[in-house]
């Protein structure tokens, strides 16, 4: 599944009155097993592209901390935001300070905005609906990924201390202002 087709699936699901992960799984379960695996492959590629220290720092600020597992939920949530916000965050994670839900969450103290664990499993749920076999999805996906995996990760970028307020203010000034206040840090 190419990138355009992937985003079309998400756009179509956003028109549903169901939660996004349920609507996407509904849409995918009407496709073939191969198309579901292709969707998962594109989803994984998009998540891998934002598996970077600067994005993790944004998740750290938004979530009041961020473990490895929680960062997985955050990258899934970035994809679930849709193409426009995903691309904005991928280009500049600090741009998330402009997202209305992030701003509202910062004001209310909600540390779960963007983190979307359920979205990680839309493909496996759709595959199970289609085939009745959840384990078969992960086996088939692992096999498919092994034969189509692209080499050449660019890495995570420069590592830095998320607990250093001065660095966070310098690297992500708008998110830091929302979550750390306007002090010197």
Short mmCIF file of N, CA and C in Angstrom, two decimals:
data_model
loop_
_atom_site.label_atom_id
_atom_site.label_comp_id
_atom_site.label_asym_id
_atom_site.label_seq_id
_atom_site.Cartn_x
_atom_site.Cartn_y
_atom_site.Cartn_z
N UNK A 1 0.86 -1.17 0.00
CA UNK A 1 0.00 0.00 0.00
C UNK A 1 0.91 1.23 0.00
N UNK A 2 0.65 2.11 -0.94
CA UNK A 2 1.48 3.32 -0.98
C UNK A 2 0.97 4.34 0.05
N UNK A 3 1.73 5.40 0.21
CA UNK A 3 1.42 6.41 1.22
C UNK A 3 0.06 7.06 0.97
N UNK A 4 -0.23 7.36 -0.29
CA UNK A 4 -1.51 8.00 -0.61
C UNK A 4 -2.69 7.12 -0.21
N UNK A 5 -2.62 5.84 -0.53
CA UNK A 5 -3.70 4.91 -0.18
C UNK A 5 -3.84 4.79 1.34
N UNK A 6 -2.72 4.77 2.03
CA UNK A 6 -2.75 4.70 3.49
C UNK A 6 -3.53 5.88 4.07
N UNK A 7 -3.18 7.10 3.63
CA UNK A 7 -3.85 8.28 4.18
C UNK A 7 -5.32 8.32 3.76
N UNK A 8 -5.66 7.78 2.60
CA UNK A 8 -7.07 7.72 2.20
C UNK A 8 -7.87 6.85 3.17
N UNK A 9 -7.28 5.74 3.63
CA UNK A 9 -7.96 4.88 4.61
C UNK A 9 -8.24 5.68 5.88
N UNK A 10 -7.26 6.41 6.36
CA UNK A 10 -7.47 7.21 7.58
C UNK A 10 -8.50 8.30 7.36
N UNK A 11 -8.43 8.97 6.23
CA UNK A 11 -9.39 10.04 5.95
C UNK A 11 -10.81 9.49 5.89
N UNK A 12 -10.99 8.34 5.26
CA UNK A 12 -12.32 7.73 5.18
C UNK A 12 -12.83 7.34 6.57
N UNK A 13 -11.94 6.85 7.42
CA UNK A 13 -12.33 6.43 8.76
C UNK A 13 -12.70 7.63 9.63
N UNK A 14 -12.11 8.78 9.39
CA UNK A 14 -12.40 9.97 10.20
C UNK A 14 -13.83 10.46 9.98
N UNK A 15 -14.47 10.04 8.90
CA UNK A 15 -15.86 10.42 8.65
C UNK A 15 -16.84 9.60 9.49
N UNK A 16 -16.35 8.56 10.14
CA UNK A 16 -17.19 7.69 10.97
C UNK A 16 -17.45 8.34 12.33
N UNK A 17 -18.55 7.95 12.96
CA UNK A 17 -18.79 8.44 14.31
C UNK A 17 -18.21 7.49 15.36
N UNK A 18 -17.51 6.45 14.90
CA UNK A 18 -16.84 5.52 15.80
C UNK A 18 -15.45 6.06 16.14
N UNK A 19 -14.84 5.55 17.23
CA UNK A 19 -13.44 5.92 17.50
C UNK A 19 -12.58 5.56 16.29
N UNK A 20 -11.54 6.33 16.04
CA UNK A 20 -10.74 6.16 14.83
C UNK A 20 -10.18 4.75 14.70
N UNK A 21 -9.65 4.18 15.78
CA UNK A 21 -9.06 2.84 15.67
C UNK A 21 -10.12 1.82 15.26
N UNK A 22 -11.33 1.95 15.75
CA UNK A 22 -12.41 1.03 15.39
C UNK A 22 -12.82 1.23 13.93
N UNK A 23 -12.94 2.49 13.52
CA UNK A 23 -13.33 2.79 12.14
C UNK A 23 -12.28 2.31 11.14
N UNK A 24 -11.00 2.47 11.46
CA UNK A 24 -9.94 1.99 10.56
C UNK A 24 -9.97 0.47 10.50
N UNK A 25 -10.10 -0.19 11.64
CA UNK A 25 -10.18 -1.65 11.64
C UNK A 25 -11.39 -2.13 10.84
N UNK A 26 -12.52 -1.45 10.95
CA UNK A 26 -13.70 -1.80 10.15
C UNK A 26 -13.39 -1.72 8.66
N UNK A 27 -12.75 -0.62 8.26
CA UNK A 27 -12.40 -0.43 6.85
C UNK A 27 -11.43 -1.52 6.38
N UNK A 28 -10.41 -1.76 7.17
CA UNK A 28 -9.40 -2.74 6.78
C UNK A 28 -9.96 -4.16 6.70
N UNK A 29 -10.89 -4.48 7.56
CA UNK A 29 -11.42 -5.85 7.58
C UNK A 29 -12.21 -6.18 6.31
N UNK A 30 -12.53 -5.16 5.52
CA UNK A 30 -13.20 -5.38 4.24
C UNK A 30 -12.19 -5.61 3.11
N UNK A 31 -10.90 -5.50 3.41
CA UNK A 31 -9.84 -5.68 2.41
C UNK A 31 -9.31 -7.11 2.49
N UNK A 32 -8.38 -7.42 1.62
CA UNK A 32 -7.75 -8.74 1.64
C UNK A 32 -6.68 -8.78 2.74
N UNK A 33 -6.28 -9.98 3.11
CA UNK A 33 -5.22 -10.15 4.11
C UNK A 33 -3.94 -9.47 3.64
N UNK A 34 -3.63 -9.55 2.37
CA UNK A 34 -2.42 -8.92 1.84
C UNK A 34 -2.50 -7.40 1.96
N UNK A 35 -3.68 -6.83 1.74
CA UNK A 35 -3.83 -5.38 1.86
C UNK A 35 -3.72 -4.93 3.32
N UNK A 36 -4.23 -5.75 4.23
CA UNK A 36 -4.09 -5.43 5.66
C UNK A 36 -2.61 -5.44 6.05
N UNK A 37 -1.88 -6.44 5.58
CA UNK A 37 -0.44 -6.51 5.86
C UNK A 37 0.29 -5.32 5.24
N UNK A 38 -0.13 -4.90 4.06
CA UNK A 38 0.48 -3.74 3.41
C UNK A 38 0.19 -2.46 4.19
N UNK A 39 -1.02 -2.34 4.72
CA UNK A 39 -1.36 -1.19 5.56
C UNK A 39 -0.44 -1.16 6.79
N UNK A 40 -0.29 -2.31 7.43
CA UNK A 40 0.57 -2.39 8.61
C UNK A 40 2.02 -2.03 8.26
N UNK A 41 2.46 -2.46 7.11
CA UNK A 41 3.81 -2.13 6.68
C UNK A 41 4.00 -0.62 6.51
N UNK A 42 3.02 0.04 5.89
CA UNK A 42 3.10 1.49 5.71
C UNK A 42 3.01 2.20 7.07
N UNK A 43 2.13 1.71 7.93
CA UNK A 43 1.99 2.27 9.28
C UNK A 43 3.32 2.17 10.03
N UNK A 44 3.93 1.01 9.96
CA UNK A 44 5.21 0.79 10.63
C UNK A 44 6.29 1.72 10.07
N UNK A 45 6.30 1.89 8.77
CA UNK A 45 7.27 2.79 8.13
C UNK A 45 7.08 4.23 8.62
N UNK A 46 5.83 4.68 8.70
CA UNK A 46 5.55 6.04 9.17
C UNK A 46 5.96 6.21 10.63
N UNK A 47 5.68 5.21 11.45
CA UNK A 47 6.08 5.28 12.85
C UNK A 47 7.60 5.29 12.99
N UNK A 48 8.26 4.45 12.22
CA UNK A 48 9.73 4.40 12.26
C UNK A 48 10.35 5.74 11.87
N UNK A 49 9.71 6.44 10.95
CA UNK A 49 10.26 7.72 10.47
C UNK A 49 10.25 8.80 11.55
N UNK A 50 9.38 8.66 12.55
CA UNK A 50 9.35 9.65 13.63
C UNK A 50 9.92 9.09 14.93
N UNK A 51 10.60 7.97 14.84
CA UNK A 51 11.27 7.39 16.01
C UNK A 51 12.61 8.10 16.16
N UNK A 52 12.53 9.33 16.70
CA UNK A 52 13.70 10.20 16.83
C UNK A 52 13.69 10.86 18.20
N UNK A 53 14.88 11.31 18.62
CA UNK A 53 15.00 11.95 19.93
C UNK A 53 14.17 13.23 20.02
N UNK A 54 14.15 14.02 18.97
CA UNK A 54 13.39 15.28 19.04
C UNK A 54 11.89 15.03 19.18
N UNK A 55 11.39 14.00 18.51
CA UNK A 55 9.97 13.65 18.63
C UNK A 55 9.72 13.06 20.02
N UNK A 56 10.66 12.25 20.50
CA UNK A 56 10.53 11.67 21.84
C UNK A 56 10.51 12.79 22.89
N UNK A 57 11.31 13.82 22.69
CA UNK A 57 11.31 14.96 23.62
C UNK A 57 9.94 15.64 23.62
N UNK A 58 9.33 15.77 22.46
CA UNK A 58 7.97 16.34 22.39
C UNK A 58 7.00 15.47 23.18
N UNK A 59 7.10 14.15 23.01
CA UNK A 59 6.24 13.22 23.75
C UNK A 59 6.50 13.35 25.25
N UNK A 60 7.74 13.52 25.62
CA UNK A 60 8.13 13.67 27.03
C UNK A 60 7.45 14.90 27.64
N UNK A 61 7.49 16.01 26.92
CA UNK A 61 6.85 17.22 27.42
C UNK A 61 5.33 17.06 27.49
N UNK A 62 4.74 16.58 26.42
CA UNK A 62 3.28 16.44 26.34
C UNK A 62 2.77 15.44 27.37
N UNK A 63 3.51 14.35 27.55
CA UNK A 63 3.07 13.28 28.44
C UNK A 63 3.59 13.36 29.86
N UNK A 64 4.34 14.39 30.18
CA UNK A 64 4.89 14.49 31.53
C UNK A 64 5.88 13.38 31.83
N UNK A 65 6.62 12.97 30.80
CA UNK A 65 7.53 11.82 30.85
C UNK A 65 7.13 10.86 29.75
N UNK A 66 8.04 9.95 29.38
CA UNK A 66 7.69 9.06 28.27
C UNK A 66 8.63 7.86 28.22
N UNK A 67 8.11 6.69 28.57
CA UNK A 67 8.87 5.44 28.49
C UNK A 67 8.93 4.95 27.05
N UNK A 68 9.70 3.89 26.81
CA UNK A 68 9.77 3.27 25.47
C UNK A 68 8.39 2.87 24.98
N UNK A 69 7.66 2.17 25.84
CA UNK A 69 6.33 1.68 25.46
C UNK A 69 5.38 2.84 25.18
N UNK A 70 5.45 3.84 26.00
CA UNK A 70 4.58 5.01 25.82
C UNK A 70 4.95 5.76 24.55
N UNK A 71 6.23 5.78 24.19
CA UNK A 71 6.63 6.44 22.95
C UNK A 71 6.05 5.71 21.74
N UNK A 72 5.95 4.40 21.82
CA UNK A 72 5.29 3.64 20.76
C UNK A 72 3.84 4.11 20.59
N UNK A 73 3.15 4.34 21.70
CA UNK A 73 1.78 4.85 21.65
C UNK A 73 1.73 6.26 21.07
N UNK A 74 2.75 7.06 21.37
CA UNK A 74 2.81 8.42 20.85
C UNK A 74 3.02 8.43 19.34
N UNK A 75 3.94 7.60 18.84
CA UNK A 75 4.17 7.58 17.40
C UNK A 75 2.93 7.07 16.67
N UNK A 76 2.22 6.12 17.26
CA UNK A 76 0.94 5.66 16.68
C UNK A 76 -0.06 6.81 16.67
N UNK A 77 -0.10 7.55 17.75
CA UNK A 77 -1.00 8.70 17.84
C UNK A 77 -0.68 9.79 16.84
N UNK A 78 0.61 10.00 16.57
CA UNK A 78 0.98 10.98 15.55
C UNK A 78 0.41 10.59 14.19
N UNK A 79 0.52 9.32 13.86
CA UNK A 79 -0.05 8.84 12.60
C UNK A 79 -1.57 9.02 12.63
N UNK A 80 -2.18 8.69 13.74
CA UNK A 80 -3.65 8.79 13.86
C UNK A 80 -4.15 10.22 13.74
N UNK A 81 -3.28 11.21 13.99
CA UNK A 81 -3.69 12.61 13.81
C UNK A 81 -4.01 12.93 12.36
N UNK A 82 -3.49 12.13 11.44
CA UNK A 82 -3.71 12.38 10.01
C UNK A 82 -2.47 12.96 9.36
N UNK A 83 -2.53 13.00 8.06
CA UNK A 83 -1.36 13.37 7.27
C UNK A 83 -0.82 14.77 7.60
N UNK A 84 -1.69 15.77 7.67
CA UNK A 84 -1.22 17.14 7.87
C UNK A 84 -0.43 17.27 9.17
N UNK A 85 -1.01 16.81 10.28
CA UNK A 85 -0.33 16.96 11.56
C UNK A 85 0.86 16.01 11.69
N UNK A 86 0.74 14.82 11.12
CA UNK A 86 1.88 13.90 11.13
C UNK A 86 3.07 14.56 10.43
N UNK A 87 2.84 15.09 9.24
CA UNK A 87 3.95 15.70 8.48
C UNK A 87 4.50 16.94 9.17
N UNK A 88 3.63 17.73 9.78
CA UNK A 88 4.10 18.91 10.52
C UNK A 88 4.98 18.48 11.69
N UNK A 89 4.53 17.47 12.44
CA UNK A 89 5.31 17.00 13.59
C UNK A 89 6.61 16.34 13.15
N UNK A 90 6.58 15.61 12.04
CA UNK A 90 7.79 14.97 11.54
C UNK A 90 8.82 16.02 11.13
N UNK A 91 8.36 17.11 10.54
CA UNK A 91 9.27 18.18 10.11
C UNK A 91 9.77 19.00 11.29
N UNK A 92 8.89 19.22 12.27
CA UNK A 92 9.24 20.06 13.43
C UNK A 92 8.34 19.66 14.60
N UNK A 93 8.82 18.79 15.48
CA UNK A 93 7.99 18.33 16.59
C UNK A 93 7.41 19.47 17.44
N UNK A 94 8.11 20.59 17.51
CA UNK A 94 7.63 21.73 18.28
C UNK A 94 6.32 22.30 17.72
N UNK A 95 6.02 22.00 16.45
CA UNK A 95 4.77 22.46 15.84
C UNK A 95 3.54 21.89 16.54
N UNK A 96 3.71 20.79 17.27
CA UNK A 96 2.58 20.21 18.01
C UNK A 96 2.01 21.19 19.03
N UNK A 97 2.79 22.19 19.42
CA UNK A 97 2.30 23.21 20.34
C UNK A 97 1.12 23.97 19.75
N UNK A 98 0.95 23.92 18.44
CA UNK A 98 -0.14 24.61 17.76
C UNK A 98 -1.39 23.73 17.63
N UNK A 99 -1.28 22.44 17.90
CA UNK A 99 -2.43 21.54 17.75
C UNK A 99 -3.46 21.88 18.84
N UNK A 100 -4.71 22.09 18.47
CA UNK A 100 -5.72 22.48 19.46
C UNK A 100 -5.85 21.49 20.63
N UNK A 101 -5.77 20.21 20.36
CA UNK A 101 -5.90 19.22 21.44
C UNK A 101 -4.70 19.27 22.38
N UNK A 102 -3.53 19.53 21.85
CA UNK A 102 -2.32 19.64 22.68
C UNK A 102 -2.42 20.87 23.57
N UNK A 103 -2.90 21.96 23.00
CA UNK A 103 -3.05 23.19 23.78
C UNK A 103 -4.08 23.00 24.90
N UNK A 104 -5.21 22.39 24.56
CA UNK A 104 -6.26 22.16 25.56
C UNK A 104 -5.76 21.20 26.64
N UNK A 105 -5.04 20.17 26.24
CA UNK A 105 -4.52 19.19 27.21
C UNK A 105 -3.51 19.83 28.14
N UNK A 106 -2.67 20.70 27.61
CA UNK A 106 -1.68 21.39 28.45
C UNK A 106 -2.38 22.25 29.49
N UNK A 107 -3.45 22.91 29.08
CA UNK A 107 -4.18 23.78 30.00
C UNK A 107 -4.90 22.98 31.09
N UNK A 108 -5.34 21.78 30.75
CA UNK A 108 -6.10 20.97 31.72
C UNK A 108 -5.24 19.96 32.48
N UNK A 109 -3.99 19.80 32.07
CA UNK A 109 -3.11 18.83 32.71
C UNK A 109 -3.26 17.41 32.18
N UNK A 110 -3.96 17.25 31.07
CA UNK A 110 -4.15 15.93 30.44
C UNK A 110 -2.83 15.50 29.80
N UNK A 111 -2.27 14.39 30.25
CA UNK A 111 -0.99 13.91 29.73
C UNK A 111 -1.16 12.74 28.77
N UNK A 112 -2.39 12.49 28.32
CA UNK A 112 -2.63 11.36 27.42
C UNK A 112 -2.92 11.77 25.98
N UNK A 113 -3.04 13.06 25.72
CA UNK A 113 -3.35 13.51 24.36
C UNK A 113 -2.25 13.02 23.40
N UNK A 114 -2.65 12.57 22.26
CA UNK A 114 -1.84 12.00 21.17
C UNK A 114 -1.46 10.54 21.43
N UNK A 115 -1.19 10.16 22.66
CA UNK A 115 -0.81 8.79 22.97
C UNK A 115 -1.99 7.87 22.64
N UNK A 116 -1.81 6.94 21.70
CA UNK A 116 -2.94 6.14 21.22
C UNK A 116 -2.54 4.67 21.09
N UNK A 117 -2.54 3.98 22.21
CA UNK A 117 -2.15 2.57 22.23
C UNK A 117 -3.03 1.73 21.31
N UNK A 118 -4.34 1.98 21.31
CA UNK A 118 -5.27 1.17 20.52
C UNK A 118 -4.98 1.24 19.02
N UNK A 119 -4.47 2.39 18.56
CA UNK A 119 -4.20 2.52 17.13
C UNK A 119 -3.06 1.60 16.69
N UNK A 120 -2.22 1.19 17.61
CA UNK A 120 -1.15 0.25 17.28
C UNK A 120 -1.68 -1.09 16.76
N UNK A 121 -2.92 -1.42 17.08
CA UNK A 121 -3.44 -2.76 16.82
C UNK A 121 -4.58 -2.81 15.80
N UNK A 122 -4.78 -1.76 15.03
CA UNK A 122 -5.89 -1.77 14.06
C UNK A 122 -5.72 -2.87 13.01
N UNK A 123 -4.52 -3.06 12.54
CA UNK A 123 -4.29 -4.07 11.49
C UNK A 123 -4.50 -5.47 12.02
N UNK A 124 -4.00 -5.75 13.21
CA UNK A 124 -4.17 -7.11 13.76
C UNK A 124 -5.63 -7.40 14.06
N UNK A 125 -6.37 -6.38 14.53
CA UNK A 125 -7.81 -6.59 14.77
C UNK A 125 -8.55 -6.85 13.47
N UNK A 126 -8.22 -6.10 12.43
CA UNK A 126 -8.87 -6.31 11.13
C UNK A 126 -8.53 -7.68 10.57
N UNK A 127 -7.28 -8.08 10.70
CA UNK A 127 -6.84 -9.39 10.21
C UNK A 127 -7.58 -10.51 10.94
N UNK A 128 -7.74 -10.33 12.25
CA UNK A 128 -8.46 -11.35 13.03
C UNK A 128 -9.92 -11.44 12.59
N UNK A 129 -10.55 -10.29 12.33
CA UNK A 129 -11.93 -10.30 11.83
C UNK A 129 -12.03 -11.05 10.51
N UNK A 130 -11.04 -10.81 9.65
CA UNK A 130 -11.06 -11.42 8.32
C UNK A 130 -10.75 -12.91 8.37
N UNK A 131 -9.76 -13.29 9.17
CA UNK A 131 -9.27 -14.68 9.14
C UNK A 131 -9.61 -15.48 10.40
N UNK A 132 -9.95 -14.77 11.48
CA UNK A 132 -10.19 -15.45 12.74
C UNK A 132 -8.92 -15.79 13.50
N UNK A 133 -7.77 -15.30 13.03
CA UNK A 133 -6.48 -15.72 13.59
C UNK A 133 -5.57 -14.52 13.86
N UNK A 134 -5.47 -14.11 15.12
CA UNK A 134 -4.59 -12.99 15.49
C UNK A 134 -3.12 -13.38 15.37
N UNK A 135 -2.77 -14.56 15.85
CA UNK A 135 -1.37 -14.99 15.78
C UNK A 135 -0.90 -15.08 14.34
N UNK A 136 -1.78 -15.48 13.46
CA UNK A 136 -1.43 -15.55 12.04
C UNK A 136 -1.03 -14.21 11.46
N UNK A 137 -1.64 -13.14 11.97
CA UNK A 137 -1.28 -11.80 11.50
C UNK A 137 0.17 -11.51 11.78
N UNK A 138 0.59 -11.70 13.03
CA UNK A 138 1.96 -11.34 13.41
C UNK A 138 2.97 -12.23 12.69
N UNK A 139 2.64 -13.48 12.49
CA UNK A 139 3.53 -14.38 11.72
C UNK A 139 3.62 -13.92 10.27
N UNK A 140 2.47 -13.65 9.65
CA UNK A 140 2.46 -13.21 8.25
C UNK A 140 3.15 -11.86 8.09
N UNK A 141 2.91 -10.95 9.05
CA UNK A 141 3.54 -9.63 8.97
C UNK A 141 5.05 -9.73 9.12
N UNK A 142 5.51 -10.53 10.05
CA UNK A 142 6.95 -10.73 10.25
C UNK A 142 7.58 -11.31 8.99
N UNK A 143 6.92 -12.29 8.38
CA UNK A 143 7.43 -12.88 7.14
C UNK A 143 7.46 -11.85 6.01
N UNK A 144 6.38 -11.09 5.86
CA UNK A 144 6.31 -10.08 4.80
C UNK A 144 7.35 -8.99 5.01
N UNK A 145 7.51 -8.57 6.24
CA UNK A 145 8.48 -7.51 6.54
C UNK A 145 9.91 -7.96 6.27
N UNK A 146 10.20 -9.22 6.56
CA UNK A 146 11.54 -9.75 6.33
C UNK A 146 11.90 -9.74 4.85
N UNK A 147 10.91 -9.90 3.98
CA UNK A 147 11.20 -9.93 2.55
C UNK A 147 11.14 -8.55 1.90
N UNK A 148 10.55 -7.56 2.59
CA UNK A 148 10.41 -6.24 1.97
C UNK A 148 11.06 -5.13 2.77
N UNK A 149 11.74 -5.46 3.86
CA UNK A 149 12.31 -4.45 4.75
C UNK A 149 13.31 -3.58 4.01
N UNK A 150 13.12 -2.27 4.18
CA UNK A 150 14.05 -1.31 3.59
C UNK A 150 15.22 -1.11 4.54
N UNK A 151 16.40 -1.12 4.02
CA UNK A 151 17.59 -0.90 4.83
C UNK A 151 17.91 0.59 4.87
N UNK A 152 18.71 0.98 5.84
CA UNK A 152 19.23 2.34 5.85
C UNK A 152 18.49 3.30 6.74
N UNK A 153 18.32 2.99 7.99
CA UNK A 153 17.71 3.92 8.93
C UNK A 153 18.65 5.11 9.14
N UNK A 154 18.07 6.28 9.24
CA UNK A 154 18.88 7.48 9.44
C UNK A 154 19.24 7.68 10.90
N UNK A 155 18.77 6.84 11.77
CA UNK A 155 19.05 6.98 13.19
C UNK A 155 18.08 7.91 13.86
N UNK A 156 18.34 8.13 15.14
CA UNK A 156 17.40 8.91 15.96
C UNK A 156 17.83 10.36 16.12
N UNK A 157 18.90 10.76 15.49
CA UNK A 157 19.37 12.13 15.65
C UNK A 157 20.17 12.28 16.92
N UNK A 158 20.39 13.51 17.31
CA UNK A 158 21.21 13.81 18.49
C UNK A 158 20.43 13.57 19.77
N UNK A 159 21.01 12.77 20.64
CA UNK A 159 20.42 12.50 21.95
C UNK A 159 20.67 13.70 22.87
N UNK A 160 19.74 13.95 23.77
CA UNK A 160 19.93 15.00 24.76
C UNK A 160 19.10 14.68 25.99
N UNK A 161 19.33 15.40 27.06
CA UNK A 161 18.71 15.15 28.36
C UNK A 161 17.34 15.81 28.43
N UNK A 162 16.28 14.99 28.41
CA UNK A 162 14.92 15.51 28.47
C UNK A 162 14.62 16.16 29.82
N UNK A 163 15.37 15.80 30.84
CA UNK A 163 15.18 16.38 32.16
C UNK A 163 15.84 17.75 32.33
N UNK A 164 16.57 18.19 31.32
CA UNK A 164 17.23 19.49 31.36
C UNK A 164 16.29 20.53 30.75
N UNK A 165 15.62 21.29 31.61
CA UNK A 165 14.64 22.26 31.14
C UNK A 165 15.23 23.27 30.15
N UNK A 166 16.48 23.67 30.36
CA UNK A 166 17.10 24.64 29.44
C UNK A 166 17.22 24.05 28.03
N UNK A 167 17.65 22.79 27.93
CA UNK A 167 17.75 22.16 26.62
C UNK A 167 16.36 22.02 25.99
N UNK A 168 15.40 21.63 26.79
CA UNK A 168 14.04 21.47 26.25
C UNK A 168 13.50 22.81 25.76
N UNK A 169 13.76 23.87 26.50
CA UNK A 169 13.31 25.21 26.06
C UNK A 169 14.01 25.64 24.79
N UNK A 170 15.27 25.27 24.65
CA UNK A 170 16.04 25.66 23.46
C UNK A 170 15.58 24.84 22.24
N UNK A 171 15.36 23.55 22.42
CA UNK A 171 15.04 22.66 21.30
C UNK A 171 13.57 22.65 20.92
N UNK A 172 12.69 22.81 21.91
CA UNK A 172 11.24 22.77 21.68
C UNK A 172 10.60 23.94 22.43
N UNK A 173 10.88 25.17 22.00
CA UNK A 173 10.48 26.33 22.80
C UNK A 173 8.96 26.47 23.00
N UNK A 174 8.17 26.18 21.98
CA UNK A 174 6.72 26.37 22.12
C UNK A 174 6.11 25.29 23.01
N UNK A 175 6.52 24.04 22.83
CA UNK A 175 6.02 22.98 23.71
C UNK A 175 6.50 23.18 25.14
N UNK A 176 7.75 23.60 25.29
CA UNK A 176 8.28 23.85 26.63
C UNK A 176 7.50 24.98 27.31
N UNK A 177 7.15 26.01 26.57
CA UNK A 177 6.38 27.10 27.16
C UNK A 177 5.02 26.60 27.65
N UNK A 178 4.41 25.68 26.89
CA UNK A 178 3.12 25.12 27.30
C UNK A 178 3.24 24.23 28.54
N UNK A 179 4.31 23.45 28.60
CA UNK A 179 4.40 22.42 29.62
C UNK A 179 5.36 22.73 30.77
N UNK A 180 6.28 23.64 30.55
CA UNK A 180 7.24 24.00 31.61
C UNK A 180 7.02 25.42 32.12
N UNK A 181 6.17 26.16 31.45
CA UNK A 181 5.95 27.55 31.81
C UNK A 181 6.97 28.43 31.12
N UNK A 182 6.93 29.68 31.42
CA UNK A 182 7.78 30.65 30.71
C UNK A 182 9.07 30.98 31.45
N UNK A 183 9.33 30.33 32.58
CA UNK A 183 10.55 30.60 33.35
C UNK A 183 11.81 30.21 32.61
N UNK A 184 12.95 30.59 33.15
CA UNK A 184 14.23 30.31 32.50
C UNK A 184 14.63 28.85 32.55
N UNK A 185 13.99 28.03 33.36
CA UNK A 185 14.28 26.60 33.41
C UNK A 185 15.40 26.27 34.29
#
